Amino acid sequence: MQYFTPGGDLFLGDCMPFFDGQTFHLYYLLDEGHHQGLGGLGGHQWAHATTHDLRRWEHHPLALPITDDWEGSICTGSVVRHAGTFHAFYATRARDRTQHLGHAVSADGITFRKTAPNPLLSAPPGYVPTELRDPCVFPGEDGRWHMLVTSRLAEFPLAGRGGCLLHLTSDDLWRWEVGGPLLVPGGEPGYHCIPECPDYFVWNGWHYLLFGQRLRTHYRMARDLNGPWLRPPCDALDGGFCAVMKTAPFGQGRRIGVGWAGPRRDGRDDGAMLWGGSAVFRELVQRPDGTLDTRFPPELAPEGRPVHGLTLEALTPGCAAEDGRVRLEALATQEVAALDGLPLDCRIRCRVIPAPGSARFGLGLRGAGRYESACDLALFGHTGAVALGQERLEGVGGLDQPLTLDVVLTGDIIDVCVDGRRCLANRLPERRGDRLFLFCEGGRVVFEQLSVEAL
């Protein structure tokens, strides 16, 4: 399921993973034509796949289809199980573009029945009626059920802002009381200050709140649902090509996140990402201080056939290779080495040892010529930033220490895991070269344990 796309003119949109103790369910929005269904309303419906081991998956009929004329799209939501019944909470975009909350139930988590009244809830006074979606429902430590909903305050002192997570509570999952905003995160003016697709969970004494802005997944952490919510130094769990990640537990002490990566418009490397595409899985890792890392789930990381006999060429004089190690000395310039003959679809792994103070180093992927073109996976030792083409993460930290790089190239997707601590993906359809560049600027770096597998 890693990088799964439904096929044809159908794509995978917002994901809603759920674990019932034995089965991992992946509910997701089935998208037609990149949000063009039903005249641009979306026309989304909930599709569904399940697994017990993350390796073998079974696809099921639609879990929540459009069934009424007023429904323009069945939007993102969440699933909980209580007293043997699965409860799905979702949003519906009506034909007039107002948004409303819905509720459906199921005995098996596969076939759901929408409940009455439908809609269950509409925007309360003081909130914009076209912004009420993505309900995230969870049990609270107070014995009540809680719901967080993407919304926007109708009146807010800063222009173009006011996006918030509206907080509701219930004793029985049927009758809900509207509270106030749990979080008003701010952000840029307009649409992108709205926190989308919220996710909430408690893990080893920490409370986590995830939400998307500009499709990037950000998180906050607290010791209590009521906060204060702390913003970690690197609060983005991934870039825009793992859009609006939501998570679910899996097995003992693990947590799996799923987002999506849309293709680029017109098949160009500089084209905007289209809505809906392929599934992207991550495993969340909790650090001792409570902050979160991400890595490739091992069950979903592709394995291929080792490629031997790759030829290394030093493109600049400050490159040296011996005993399987490549050393670049670039104290006052840029040094580059190249390997030829990489398969288009492959997995690249290596260990990188930067000297203290090394400014910029990394891998040039799918390159051509004498470093004529490539997608640079660049690590910035001074600032703690990671860049993969136009995609970038700030505040990663630890990039001045020995680390590992794990890179998957499949189709136009380039997916990277840095040191098992942070992932970043991109889609670059025009990059087709078969050269791998190793580079360093303003420092010294050693690459070792380099391996390439054809996928």
PDB file of C-alpha atoms in Angstrom, residues 305-314 321-326 337-350 363-366 409 433-438 449-455:
ATOM      1  CA  ARG A 305      17.820  -6.598  -6.047  1.00  0.00           C
ATOM      2  CA  PRO A 306      21.308  -5.297  -5.134  1.00  0.00           C
ATOM      3  CA  VAL A 307      23.066  -3.428  -7.938  1.00  0.00           C
ATOM      4  CA  HIS A 308      26.800  -4.140  -8.139  1.00  0.00           C
ATOM      5  CA  GLY A 309      29.633  -2.710 -10.175  1.00  0.00           C
ATOM      6  CA  LEU A 310      28.604   0.947 -10.124  1.00  0.00           C
ATOM      7  CA  THR A 311      31.386   3.181 -11.403  1.00  0.00           C
ATOM      8  CA  LEU A 312      32.521   6.133  -9.277  1.00  0.00           C
ATOM      9  CA  GLU A 313      33.880   9.221 -11.022  1.00  0.00           C
ATOM     10  CA  ALA A 314      35.497  12.151  -9.222  1.00  0.00           C
ATOM     11  CA  ALA A 321      37.610   6.914  -2.673  1.00  0.00           C
ATOM     12  CA  GLU A 322      39.055   3.931  -0.834  1.00  0.00           C
ATOM     13  CA  ASP A 323      37.714   0.830   0.930  1.00  0.00           C
ATOM     14  CA  GLY A 324      34.154   1.661  -0.030  1.00  0.00           C
ATOM     15  CA  ARG A 325      34.326   5.168   1.447  1.00  0.00           C
ATOM     16  CA  VAL A 326      34.065   8.416  -0.509  1.00  0.00           C
ATOM     17  CA  ALA A 337      31.602  12.661  -7.124  1.00  0.00           C
ATOM     18  CA  ALA A 338      29.251  10.677  -9.359  1.00  0.00           C
ATOM     19  CA  LEU A 339      28.061   7.086  -9.709  1.00  0.00           C
ATOM     20  CA  ASP A 340      26.751   5.953 -13.097  1.00  0.00           C
ATOM     21  CA  GLY A 341      24.124   3.485 -14.190  1.00  0.00           C
ATOM     22  CA  LEU A 342      21.512   3.657 -11.439  1.00  0.00           C
ATOM     23  CA  PRO A 343      18.086   2.158 -12.247  1.00  0.00           C
ATOM     24  CA  LEU A 344      15.232   4.620 -12.538  1.00  0.00           C
ATOM     25  CA  ASP A 345      13.382   2.879  -9.703  1.00  0.00           C
ATOM     26  CA  CYS A 346      15.737   2.069  -6.873  1.00  0.00           C
ATOM     27  CA  ARG A 347      16.477   2.338  -3.167  1.00  0.00           C
ATOM     28  CA  ILE A 348      19.685   4.059  -2.066  1.00  0.00           C
ATOM     29  CA  ARG A 349      21.121   3.757   1.439  1.00  0.00           C
ATOM     30  CA  CYS A 350      24.287   5.145   2.936  1.00  0.00           C
ATOM     31  CA  LEU A 363      22.977  13.414  -2.633  1.00  0.00           C
ATOM     32  CA  GLY A 364      22.064  14.571  -6.146  1.00  0.00           C
ATOM     33  CA  LEU A 365      19.324  12.158  -7.266  1.00  0.00           C
ATOM     34  CA  ARG A 366      18.434  11.120 -10.814  1.00  0.00           C
ATOM     35  CA  LEU A 409      12.783   6.397  -6.011  1.00  0.00           C
ATOM     36  CA  GLY A 433      18.837  10.705 -15.088  1.00  0.00           C
ATOM     37  CA  ASP A 434      20.861   7.631 -14.077  1.00  0.00           C
ATOM     38  CA  ARG A 435      23.655   9.382 -12.145  1.00  0.00           C
ATOM     39  CA  LEU A 436      23.947   9.714  -8.387  1.00  0.00           C
ATOM     40  CA  PHE A 437      25.998  12.669  -7.170  1.00  0.00           C
ATOM     41  CA  LEU A 438      27.673  12.923  -3.775  1.00  0.00           C
ATOM     42  CA  GLN A 449      28.158   1.797   3.336  1.00  0.00           C
ATOM     43  CA  LEU A 450      26.594   2.946   0.072  1.00  0.00           C
ATOM     44  CA  SER A 451      24.146   0.438  -1.403  1.00  0.00           C
ATOM     45  CA  VAL A 452      21.737   0.557  -4.359  1.00  0.00           C
ATOM     46  CA  GLU A 453      18.847  -1.848  -4.941  1.00  0.00           C
ATOM     47  CA  ALA A 454      16.816  -2.029  -8.158  1.00  0.00           C
ATOM     48  CA  LEU A 455      13.071  -2.049  -7.439  1.00  0.00           C
TER      49      LEU A 455
END
